[in-house]
Amino acid sequence: MRPPGEGPPAKRPKAMLPARPAVQPRGPPPAEQQRRSLPIFPVRGRLLGHIRGLDSAVVIGETGSGKTTQIPQYLYEAGIGRQGTIAVTQPRRVAAIALATRVSDEKKTELGGLVGYSVRFDDLTSDETRIKFLTDGMLLREAIGDPLLRRYSVVILDEAHERTIHTDVLFGVVKAAQKKRKQLGKLPLKVIVMSATMDVDLFSEYFNGAPVLYLEGRQYPIQVFYTRQPQSDYLQAALVTVFQIHQEAPSAQDILVFLTGQEEIEGMTKTCRDIAKHLPDGCPQMMVIPLYASLPYSQQHRIFRAAPKDCRKVILSTNIAETSITIPGIKYVVDTGMVKAKKYRPETGLEVLAVQWVSKAQAWQRTGRAGREDSGICYRLYTENDFEKLNQMTIPEIQRCNLSSVMLQLLALRIPNVLTFDFMSKPSPEAIQAAIEQLVLMGAVERKDNQLVLTPLGRKMAAFPLEPKFSKTILLSPKFHCTEEILTIVSLLSVDSVLYNPPARRDEVQSVRRKFISSEGDHLTLLSIYRAFRNVNGNKGWCRENFINSRNMMLVSDVRAQLRDICVKLSMPIESSRSDTGNIRRCLAHSLFMNAAELQPDGSYRTVDSHQAVAIHPSSVLFHCKPACVVYNGLLHTNKCYMRDLCVVDADWLYDAAPDYFRRKLQAAKN
DNA sequence: GAGCACTGC
């Protein structure tokens, strides 16, 4: 069943007819039998018949239809696209790896043979590989080396409804490659966009009116309830709802509650546990489990453990449980309707992280988490009227981000005019312009004969899988003889924080971390942590004692090795500044000069660039300090406008870094 | 004086 309100898209064509049951003299082997039991199997023939003759197709499939595992195999088995490889993109690494493993099993081949995968740091493909699962970001990276995607005969863009920034850029890249290959008379490129039941018209229109094929799925019915009145306090409402369910429903039925963030979830966890201690006799026990991305793996895994008898699992989660983590056995979903999400204001260059309403699509996604194994129930803690007022879809990431990376990539892809690039959902002209300005300021892009071209520096920057400002920092580092240190710092900054901060043990964390702190700022503090980590060879016990996230630390080593390889390929000299931190700070001043702030007489800070009032983020080691001049990695607007990851610099260095820029700033200030 | 949704190259 479809939840009420989602409804089938208006232009839904005739449902596909089931094919005749296949007659087999002997029963097929179990794996084959399993494949044949999928909802997609009966329509295999018709599906292939359609796709064979098309350049592009949109496939809409509900959860459990089997589209992602079966369609690539059907195409391969039918000899469609045999002249090349079939690429299937996924937004997430784990999904790409899991799907490749599954399909490889079904084909009874060794993973990395006929079926393989390619994700960052992990490539399991060979010359034999004909079905390749990869992250969308990985295919984009490949496209920079080969914009026509020549090795692929079919590109399947899966989970397109999630509209990640990479998928959105890929839409344009594959469309352009398809057109160009046709013009040049090369092997045609077939494009298949796969999505849940959303955005259909948009996808179809974008790919020149590509036909839309629908697949039924296997989802259990879910009852949806709304509140009668709007709730002024969604946390209170969630609490009441959870305990109401708890007192009425059998204890084997678990509850998943969607909340907005770590702090809220930790607070709610504590409240629930306190209340659960004083429940009336005869009421089942309650196991309350928080879930959010920065939680260590070991704690995230607790959600998969079955609760003891007469005990109910209640999982309090961020939107990580919407897509990234599937929790088995959820009967009830409690949806607060709220999410913490990033917005981007191009006029100020500010990213704003704010609690806001979910979209309808997101609300349905949350609801669907209750019907994975059996029928379910979803409580929406808002009125039906409020639901109707929600946006149809979540705004695609590409319209909520700083676009400097995207623009650099498009230029590296030799897109003729990046300002008019054929985006499915166009970012605002201001956002595109702001990104270009940033790239010009960094020296990555030049205007030549009214055209934007990549400078040699810009082309080198595009070789790094990093934000442009970080690539720039690395490329500047040989001048300051500190490439080894900058590689470490940039690697640390480009993964999730290596610092583990359990709120309950705050004092302990602070005292243990003191020994790493550099008065010169966060970059150098992180560097000293990494050096200490290397000195103990990544010892896990050491990480635990020092509240260091060892998983992220290992990742830093991987990133660093990858970046170092790229430096070697670019023939960069790689030197160490050893104990001289001055050069490291000079290098940071030269690459982050547009992100500088100065101490004001009243003790506050203002940016050098636009005189915006800013504050030092509480996570910074400089939070209690008042350095005269700093550069920072970025601004984050929550209650205040905060600078994150700071480095103490000399004001003179900034002027040396970009004299023209600061002269213009001074001029503008006078006028 | 006080805070950081989620991915990915």
XYZ file of C-alpha atoms (C1' of nucleotides) in Angstrom:
680
model
C 0.000 0.000 0.000
C 1.002 3.550 -0.506
C 0.578 5.844 2.463
C -2.412 8.153 1.979
C -1.507 11.469 0.438
C 1.631 10.370 -1.333
C -0.540 9.084 -4.114
C 0.654 7.849 -7.452
C 2.101 10.515 -9.719
C -0.494 12.112 -11.966
C 0.958 10.840 -15.225
C 1.181 7.246 -14.152
C 1.016 5.022 -17.223
C -0.706 1.656 -17.360
C 0.654 -0.717 -14.784
C 2.967 -3.274 -16.228
C 1.431 -6.621 -16.863
C 2.953 -9.590 -15.139
C 4.677 -11.886 -17.578
C 3.660 -15.545 -17.951
C 5.072 -17.663 -15.165
C 8.290 -19.258 -16.300
C 7.940 -22.993 -16.854
C 10.918 -24.954 -15.676
C 11.356 -28.715 -15.958
C 13.320 -28.770 -12.713
C 13.239 -26.183 -9.947
C 15.873 -23.447 -10.252
C 18.641 -23.271 -7.629
C 17.858 -21.284 -4.466
C 19.660 -18.046 -5.406
C 17.896 -18.074 -8.737
C 14.610 -18.863 -7.010
C 15.111 -15.916 -4.715
C 15.727 -13.633 -7.694
C 12.563 -14.917 -9.325
C 10.449 -14.186 -6.280
C 11.153 -10.441 -6.483
C 8.310 -8.177 -7.621
C 10.389 -7.013 -10.576
C 10.869 -10.494 -12.056
C 7.490 -10.874 -13.805
C 8.044 -7.652 -15.740
C 11.609 -8.467 -16.751
C 10.786 -9.016 -20.408
C 8.716 -5.869 -20.829
C 11.244 -3.815 -18.930
C 14.073 -4.971 -21.166
C 11.947 -4.453 -24.249
C 11.426 -0.845 -23.229
C 14.943 -0.074 -22.151
C 16.581 -1.708 -25.168
C 15.231 0.887 -27.519
C 15.749 3.940 -25.341
C 18.639 6.370 -24.840
C 17.324 7.336 -21.433
C 14.732 5.954 -19.076
C 13.410 6.783 -15.654
C 12.575 3.836 -13.428
C 10.399 4.446 -10.413
C 10.506 1.606 -7.965
C 9.172 1.319 -4.471
C 11.230 -0.135 -1.665
C 11.763 -3.831 -2.096
C 11.050 -3.966 -5.820
C 14.529 -5.332 -6.460
C 15.335 -2.725 -9.101
C 18.873 -1.954 -7.965
C 20.104 -5.530 -7.804
C 18.153 -6.908 -10.777
C 18.142 -4.292 -13.530
C 21.943 -4.298 -13.977
C 21.869 -8.092 -14.201
C 18.927 -8.124 -16.616
C 20.752 -5.692 -18.883
C 23.913 -7.757 -18.765
C 22.123 -11.080 -19.277
C 20.221 -9.646 -22.243
C 23.460 -8.434 -23.778
C 22.490 -4.782 -23.490
C 25.554 -2.633 -23.041
C 27.961 -5.554 -23.413
C 30.408 -3.349 -25.321
C 31.238 -1.529 -22.148
C 30.708 -1.553 -18.418
C 27.403 -0.940 -16.651
C 27.868 1.650 -13.907
C 25.439 1.875 -11.008
C 25.888 4.868 -8.718
C 24.938 5.115 -5.050
C 25.047 8.085 -2.694
C 26.726 6.026 0.053
C 29.823 3.834 0.185
C 28.306 1.074 2.285
C 25.440 0.704 -0.153
C 27.776 0.451 -3.155
C 29.831 -2.257 -1.451
C 26.828 -4.192 -0.111
C 25.054 -4.174 -3.480
C 28.146 -5.320 -5.365
C 28.584 -8.153 -2.877
C 24.978 -9.204 -3.211
C 24.860 -9.116 -7.018
C 28.201 -10.883 -7.250
C 26.791 -13.650 -5.023
C 23.701 -13.929 -7.192
C 25.908 -14.292 -10.272
C 28.011 -16.865 -8.386
C 31.178 -14.980 -9.269
C 33.971 -13.673 -7.147
C 33.581 -10.058 -6.091
C 35.833 -7.916 -8.261
C 35.334 -10.171 -11.289
C 32.201 -9.715 -13.350
C 30.714 -7.600 -10.581
C 32.826 -5.070 -8.684
C 32.716 -1.825 -6.819
C 34.702 1.348 -6.603
C 34.588 3.732 -3.665
C 37.226 6.059 -2.254
C 40.157 4.087 -0.779
C 38.654 0.829 -1.977
C 38.498 -0.376 -5.573
C 37.518 -3.962 -6.235
C 37.238 -4.152 -10.007
C 39.202 -5.814 -12.790
C 39.305 -6.009 -16.579
C 36.497 -8.558 -16.360
C 34.183 -6.215 -14.468
C 31.027 -5.487 -16.428
C 28.722 -4.420 -13.596
C 30.301 -1.800 -11.392
C 28.727 -0.220 -8.333
C 30.289 3.071 -7.344
C 29.559 6.149 -5.295
C 28.233 9.083 -7.276
C 31.239 11.123 -6.160
C 33.547 8.468 -7.542
C 31.939 8.518 -10.982
C 32.191 12.292 -10.971
C 35.903 12.039 -10.211
C 36.331 9.558 -13.070
C 34.513 11.983 -15.338
C 37.193 14.632 -14.722
C 39.693 12.256 -16.322
C 37.255 11.212 -19.068
C 34.276 13.525 -19.581
C 32.756 11.181 -22.182
C 32.779 8.253 -19.700
C 34.034 6.092 -22.574
C 34.404 2.853 -20.659
C 30.695 2.806 -19.773
C 27.879 1.685 -22.017
C 25.175 2.244 -19.395
C 25.078 4.595 -16.432
C 22.403 3.917 -13.839
C 21.924 6.776 -11.396
C 20.241 5.148 -8.424
C 18.533 6.840 -5.459
C 18.194 9.900 -7.674
C 15.439 11.284 -5.463
C 18.006 11.943 -2.737
C 19.455 14.644 -4.991
C 22.946 14.659 -3.563
C 25.179 17.349 -4.969
C 27.167 14.692 -6.825
C 24.099 13.097 -8.432
C 22.885 16.510 -9.527
C 26.198 17.327 -11.222
C 26.264 13.840 -12.758
C 22.848 14.417 -14.346
C 24.406 17.179 -16.420
C 27.635 15.296 -17.044
C 25.989 12.118 -18.359
C 23.525 14.100 -20.421
C 26.387 16.015 -22.054
C 28.417 12.819 -22.551
C 25.431 11.102 -24.127
C 24.907 13.938 -26.586
C 28.575 14.275 -27.454
C 29.036 10.550 -28.010
C 26.081 10.536 -30.349
C 27.512 13.484 -32.283
C 30.888 11.792 -32.612
C 29.272 8.518 -33.665
C 30.773 6.663 -30.734
C 29.245 3.875 -28.653
C 25.919 5.217 -27.368
C 25.560 5.889 -23.664
C 22.372 4.645 -22.109
C 21.227 6.532 -19.005
C 18.796 5.096 -16.489
C 17.617 7.243 -13.606
C 16.191 5.253 -10.716
C 14.186 6.851 -7.973
C 11.539 6.358 -5.333
C 8.157 7.824 -6.211
C 9.132 11.482 -6.393
C 10.381 14.077 -8.866
C 9.242 11.939 -11.772
C 8.272 14.726 -14.116
C 11.447 16.642 -13.394
C 13.652 13.633 -14.244
C 11.723 12.755 -17.361
C 11.643 16.304 -18.708
C 15.332 16.802 -18.049
C 16.251 13.702 -20.045
C 14.351 14.843 -23.124
C 11.041 13.349 -22.070
C 12.444 9.928 -21.226
C 9.672 7.386 -20.602
C 8.897 6.561 -16.992
C 8.608 2.916 -16.014
C 6.907 1.980 -12.759
C 7.624 -0.982 -10.532
C 5.549 -2.199 -7.647
C 7.336 -2.761 -4.394
C 6.873 -4.682 -1.223
C 5.979 -2.379 1.575
C 3.610 -3.245 4.378
C 0.657 -0.951 5.138
C 1.290 1.852 7.595
C -1.384 3.750 9.466
C -0.645 7.441 9.800
C -2.008 9.579 12.642
C -1.784 13.345 13.046
C -2.294 15.468 16.147
C -5.577 17.349 16.401
C -3.893 20.544 17.571
C -0.505 22.021 16.660
C 2.084 21.168 19.334
C 3.998 24.049 20.861
C 6.692 21.740 22.245
C 7.549 18.818 19.985
C 9.893 17.297 22.587
C 7.131 17.164 25.162
C 4.757 15.778 22.546
C 7.276 13.093 21.597
C 7.734 12.120 25.230
C 4.010 11.784 25.836
C 3.542 9.776 22.639
C 6.374 7.371 23.424
C 5.039 6.567 26.876
C 1.479 6.268 25.638
C 2.588 3.673 23.091
C 4.691 2.032 25.764
C 1.753 1.510 28.081
C -0.546 0.162 25.400
C 1.449 -1.845 22.882
C 3.037 -5.308 23.281
C 6.628 -4.970 24.482
C 8.103 -6.671 21.417
C 7.109 -3.696 19.247
C 9.893 -1.144 18.981
C 9.633 2.611 18.575
C 11.755 4.934 16.413
C 11.603 8.655 17.217
C 12.994 11.279 14.822
C 14.602 14.258 16.572
C 17.046 16.936 15.383
C 20.461 16.625 17.002
C 22.930 15.168 19.439
C 22.186 17.443 22.374
C 18.433 17.050 22.052
C 18.755 13.282 21.733
C 21.061 12.941 24.730
C 18.698 15.063 26.840
C 15.666 13.095 25.754
C 17.461 9.797 26.365
C 18.093 10.795 29.944
C 14.496 11.977 30.490
C 13.057 8.764 29.045
C 15.341 6.600 31.156
C 14.384 8.530 34.295
C 10.680 8.195 33.627
C 11.031 4.518 32.684
C 12.455 3.812 36.151
C 9.193 4.793 37.802
C 6.599 3.104 35.656
C 3.585 1.378 37.226
C 3.660 -2.377 37.856
C 2.867 -4.559 34.873
C 4.347 -2.047 32.456
C 7.176 -3.479 30.307
C 10.786 -2.340 30.697
C 12.215 0.217 28.313
C 15.624 0.255 26.622
C 16.358 3.764 25.339
C 19.056 4.025 22.657
C 20.380 7.274 21.180
C 21.503 7.268 17.543
C 23.433 9.927 15.632
C 26.386 9.949 13.260
C 29.104 11.157 15.633
C 28.406 8.296 18.034
C 31.187 5.690 17.896
C 30.352 2.563 15.873
C 30.257 0.369 18.965
C 27.428 2.461 20.359
C 25.607 2.743 17.045
C 25.522 -1.040 16.879
C 23.416 -1.268 20.017
C 20.333 -0.590 17.890
C 20.727 -3.988 16.219
C 20.748 -5.929 19.474
C 17.414 -7.451 20.391
C 15.890 -6.196 23.609
C 15.390 -8.756 26.402
C 11.955 -10.271 26.910
C 9.356 -7.841 28.265
C 11.515 -4.921 27.266
C 10.859 -2.425 24.478
C 13.518 -0.734 22.377
C 13.029 2.986 21.920
C 15.481 4.534 19.483
C 15.943 8.286 19.486
C 17.573 9.229 16.214
C 18.540 12.037 13.876
C 17.749 11.706 10.186
C 20.563 9.158 9.978
C 17.785 6.555 10.397
C 15.917 7.952 7.390
C 18.288 6.502 4.808
C 21.737 5.566 6.090
C 20.863 3.097 8.816
C 17.938 0.687 8.595
C 16.766 -0.553 11.968
C 15.001 -3.918 11.919
C 11.738 -4.538 13.728
C 10.356 -1.017 14.011
C 6.590 -1.016 14.494
C 6.065 2.591 15.523
C 7.567 5.744 14.078
C 7.164 9.007 15.963
C 7.899 11.932 13.633
C 8.418 15.350 15.219
C 8.425 16.841 11.713
C 11.659 18.641 12.518
C 15.150 18.332 11.090
C 18.397 20.214 11.515
C 19.694 21.146 8.096
C 22.112 23.453 6.377
C 21.096 26.456 4.361
C 23.430 28.655 2.377
C 23.167 32.407 1.899
C 25.268 33.369 -1.120
C 25.057 37.107 -0.361
C 26.971 36.629 2.901
C 28.692 33.346 2.133
C 27.238 32.059 5.373
C 26.128 28.575 6.089
C 23.245 28.478 8.499
C 22.454 25.343 10.429
C 18.891 25.535 11.666
C 16.046 23.405 12.945
C 13.310 23.450 10.322
C 10.295 21.545 9.033
C 10.877 18.402 6.993
C 9.477 18.108 3.454
C 6.562 15.824 2.610
C 8.952 13.463 0.863
C 11.058 13.294 4.020
C 8.004 12.718 6.201
C 7.025 9.774 3.976
C 10.536 8.429 4.135
C 10.340 8.497 7.941
C 6.913 6.880 7.887
C 8.220 4.099 5.650
C 10.688 3.050 8.342
C 7.742 1.514 10.262
C 6.683 -0.892 7.524
C 9.807 -2.811 6.631
C 8.878 -6.204 8.079
C 5.232 -5.922 8.992
C 2.420 -3.400 9.061
C 3.266 -0.316 11.085
C 1.995 2.846 12.696
C 3.316 6.377 12.348
C 2.464 9.251 14.657
C 3.083 12.661 13.162
C 3.329 15.231 15.925
C 1.710 17.937 13.792
C -1.687 18.457 12.267
C -2.747 17.177 8.876
C -3.217 20.792 7.886
C 0.429 21.528 8.765
C 1.511 18.486 6.787
C -0.245 19.858 3.728
C 1.736 23.071 4.104
C 5.118 21.289 3.984
C 7.296 21.571 0.882
C 6.753 18.735 -1.558
C 10.461 17.904 -1.732
C 13.562 18.686 0.232
C 15.497 21.436 -1.540
C 18.297 19.694 -3.480
C 21.694 20.015 -1.865
C 23.055 21.913 -4.854
C 20.765 24.812 -3.974
C 21.891 24.843 -0.347
C 25.678 24.800 -0.670
C 28.706 26.826 -1.418
C 29.393 25.916 -5.048
C 33.123 26.570 -5.316
C 33.951 22.832 -5.497
C 31.256 22.181 -8.068
C 32.333 25.090 -10.253
C 35.957 23.994 -10.099
C 34.936 20.485 -11.129
C 32.796 21.719 -14.007
C 35.698 23.818 -15.281
C 38.000 20.798 -14.964
C 35.449 18.802 -16.983
C 35.937 21.383 -19.750
C 32.291 22.380 -19.739
C 32.184 25.188 -22.332
C 30.250 27.677 -20.214
C 29.834 26.844 -16.556
C 27.529 29.812 -15.994
C 24.898 28.222 -18.214
C 25.520 24.589 -17.216
C 22.396 22.502 -17.659
C 21.468 21.828 -14.033
C 18.247 19.950 -13.393
C 17.525 22.382 -10.560
C 19.461 25.564 -11.126
C 21.307 27.106 -8.197
C 20.756 30.860 -7.880
C 22.916 33.053 -10.159
C 24.220 34.734 -6.976
C 25.455 31.425 -5.614
C 27.200 30.603 -8.901
C 28.709 34.096 -9.092
C 29.901 33.953 -5.472
C 31.614 30.622 -6.155
C 33.348 31.995 -9.264
C 34.516 35.053 -7.307
C 36.035 32.792 -4.667
C 37.846 30.769 -7.311
C 39.134 33.955 -8.980
C 40.343 35.212 -5.616
C 42.197 31.945 -5.074
C 43.805 32.217 -8.480
C 42.120 29.084 -9.759
C 40.106 30.838 -12.451
C 40.741 33.715 -14.852
C 38.512 35.720 -17.101
C 39.878 35.608 -20.657
C 38.019 37.161 -23.598
C 34.861 37.213 -21.519
C 35.281 33.506 -20.785
C 36.114 31.709 -17.596
C 39.153 29.494 -17.812
C 40.967 27.342 -15.330
C 44.499 28.518 -14.516
C 47.286 25.917 -14.228
C 46.892 26.299 -10.460
C 43.149 25.679 -10.765
C 43.745 22.508 -12.786
C 46.074 21.216 -10.078
C 43.522 22.126 -7.404
C 40.883 20.059 -9.180
C 43.119 17.001 -8.853
C 42.562 16.920 -5.099
C 39.388 15.449 -3.594
C 39.084 18.478 -1.320
C 37.377 21.801 -0.957
C 39.247 24.342 -3.122
C 40.582 26.266 -0.130
C 42.249 23.102 1.173
C 43.717 22.168 -2.224
C 45.059 25.702 -2.427
C 46.655 25.379 1.009
C 48.465 22.218 -0.066
C 49.628 23.755 -3.333
C 50.983 26.796 -1.481
C 52.810 24.747 1.123
C 56.088 24.084 -0.802
C 56.724 27.829 -0.739
C 56.732 27.606 3.071
C 58.597 24.278 3.238
C 55.856 22.631 5.306
C 54.007 20.291 2.929
C 54.228 17.312 5.318
C 52.539 19.298 8.084
C 49.947 20.884 5.822
C 49.039 17.460 4.425
C 48.384 16.290 7.959
C 46.367 19.364 8.900
C 44.245 19.311 5.755
C 43.567 15.594 6.188
C 42.459 16.159 9.769
C 40.132 18.935 8.685
C 38.595 17.065 5.792
C 37.215 14.161 7.829
C 34.758 14.166 10.713
C 36.267 15.381 13.948
C 38.836 13.087 15.477
C 37.912 14.504 18.870
C 35.361 12.492 20.799
C 33.405 14.633 23.239
C 30.967 12.650 25.369
C 28.925 15.379 27.082
C 28.787 13.515 30.392
C 32.583 13.410 30.761
C 33.345 16.976 29.796
C 35.751 17.830 32.633
C 37.712 14.655 32.081
C 37.996 15.408 28.358
C 39.247 18.913 28.998
C 41.937 17.894 31.427
C 43.214 15.056 29.249
C 43.273 17.213 26.130
C 45.245 20.018 27.726
C 48.572 18.412 26.830
C 47.906 18.731 23.097
C 46.721 22.307 23.055
C 48.708 24.851 21.062
C 48.268 28.518 21.888
C 48.597 29.126 18.142
C 45.228 27.599 17.432
C 43.254 24.571 16.317
C 45.276 23.625 13.250
C 48.430 23.245 15.293
C 46.603 21.507 18.128
C 45.290 18.931 15.667
C 48.797 18.521 14.278
C 50.154 17.748 17.742
C 47.380 15.207 18.335
C 48.201 13.463 15.059
C 51.897 13.372 15.919
C 51.116 11.853 19.311
C 48.855 9.300 17.623
C 51.655 8.314 15.231
C 54.083 8.044 18.125
C 51.961 5.329 19.716
C 51.328 3.692 16.309
C 47.632 4.343 16.454
C 47.180 2.404 19.681
C 43.441 1.978 20.370
C 43.818 2.125 24.138
C 45.671 5.411 23.812
C 42.798 6.747 21.702
C 40.263 5.706 24.327
C 42.238 7.309 27.146
C 42.606 10.528 25.214
C 39.043 10.712 23.851
C 40.266 10.412 20.282
C 37.964 8.796 17.727
C 40.258 6.082 16.377
C 38.005 5.277 13.421
C 38.293 8.850 12.167
C 42.006 8.912 12.965
C 42.582 5.867 10.743
C 40.639 7.628 8.035
C 42.932 10.651 8.387
C 45.898 8.394 7.603
C 44.130 7.103 4.482
C 43.240 10.595 3.313
C 46.745 11.801 3.967
C 48.268 8.964 1.929
C 45.912 9.733 -0.948
C 46.710 13.452 -0.893
C 50.427 12.761 -0.653
C 50.201 10.518 -3.734
C 48.580 13.330 -5.659
C 51.370 15.715 -4.565
C 53.945 13.215 -5.822
C 52.110 12.888 -9.149
C 52.169 16.674 -9.440
C 55.946 16.578 -8.782
C 55.667 18.760 -5.712
C 58.624 18.904 -3.328
C 57.486 17.472 0.012
C 59.367 18.950 2.931
C 58.817 19.092 6.669
C 59.067 22.296 8.669
C 59.737 20.158 11.770
C 59.335 22.275 14.896
C 58.928 25.572 13.052
C 55.246 26.437 13.346
C 55.682 29.968 11.960
C 55.867 28.708 8.404
C 52.765 26.598 8.848
C 50.838 29.601 10.111
C 52.171 31.748 7.263
C 51.002 29.140 4.808
C 47.529 29.136 6.397
C 47.440 32.948 6.364
C 48.245 32.917 2.653
C 45.541 30.415 1.788
C 42.828 31.643 4.160
C 43.379 35.408 3.868
C 39.738 35.933 2.876
C 38.721 34.235 6.137
C 40.379 36.582 8.588
C 39.078 38.357 11.669
C 40.502 41.021 13.970
C 39.992 41.704 17.646
C 38.055 44.940 18.247
C 38.709 47.366 21.128
C 35.551 46.110 22.866
C 36.861 42.525 22.866
C 34.626 41.263 20.070
C 35.742 40.118 16.619
C 34.937 41.365 13.152
C 35.862 39.831 9.823
C 38.450 41.736 7.817
C 36.472 41.055 4.650
C 33.010 42.439 5.417
C 33.220 43.655 9.028
C 30.715 41.047 10.035
C 30.527 40.479 13.796
C 31.805 36.983 14.578
C 32.751 34.953 17.633
C 35.158 32.141 18.385
C 33.346 28.822 18.344
C 33.253 27.102 21.751
C 34.906 24.032 20.240
C 38.049 26.032 19.464
C 41.092 25.840 21.716
C 41.189 29.649 21.418
C 37.699 30.008 22.890
C 39.029 31.569 26.098
C 41.777 33.549 24.338
C 41.817 36.902 22.646
C 44.379 36.788 19.836
C 44.608 40.032 17.838
C 44.287 38.444 14.436
C 43.145 35.008 13.247
C 42.240 33.112 10.115
C 39.492 30.498 10.243
C 38.283 27.641 8.051
C 34.688 28.734 7.870
C 31.770 30.452 9.528
C 28.822 28.673 11.050
C 25.694 30.520 11.911
C 23.679 29.043 14.776
C 22.758 31.356 17.642
C 25.673 33.549 16.699
C 28.046 33.711 13.802
C 30.928 31.473 14.794
C 34.394 31.047 13.334
C 35.522 27.432 13.325
C 39.073 26.051 13.318
C 41.213 29.069 14.004
C 44.868 29.875 13.563
C 46.646 32.844 15.114
C 48.364 34.932 12.429
C 50.169 38.228 11.942
C 48.091 40.939 10.277
C 51.100 41.745 8.059
C 51.106 38.243 6.613
C 47.574 38.710 5.380
C 48.485 41.855 3.492
C 51.502 40.101 1.969
C 49.252 37.251 0.873
C 46.884 39.374 -1.190
C 47.923 43.034 -1.426
C 45.485 43.839 -4.248
C 42.583 42.348 -2.359
C 43.274 44.298 0.813
C 43.939 47.512 -1.100
C 40.509 47.125 -2.692
C 38.967 46.452 0.736
C 40.551 49.595 2.174
C 39.380 51.619 -0.815
C 35.860 50.317 -0.429
C 35.888 51.140 3.271
C 36.880 54.772 2.504
C 34.058 55.182 0.006
C 30.505 33.580 27.444
C 28.786 28.412 25.675
C 27.820 24.334 20.619
C 28.369 20.957 15.808
C 21.971 17.412 10.644
C 23.802 13.921 6.920
C 26.706 12.265 3.050
C 31.014 12.122 -0.281
C 35.767 12.664 -3.525
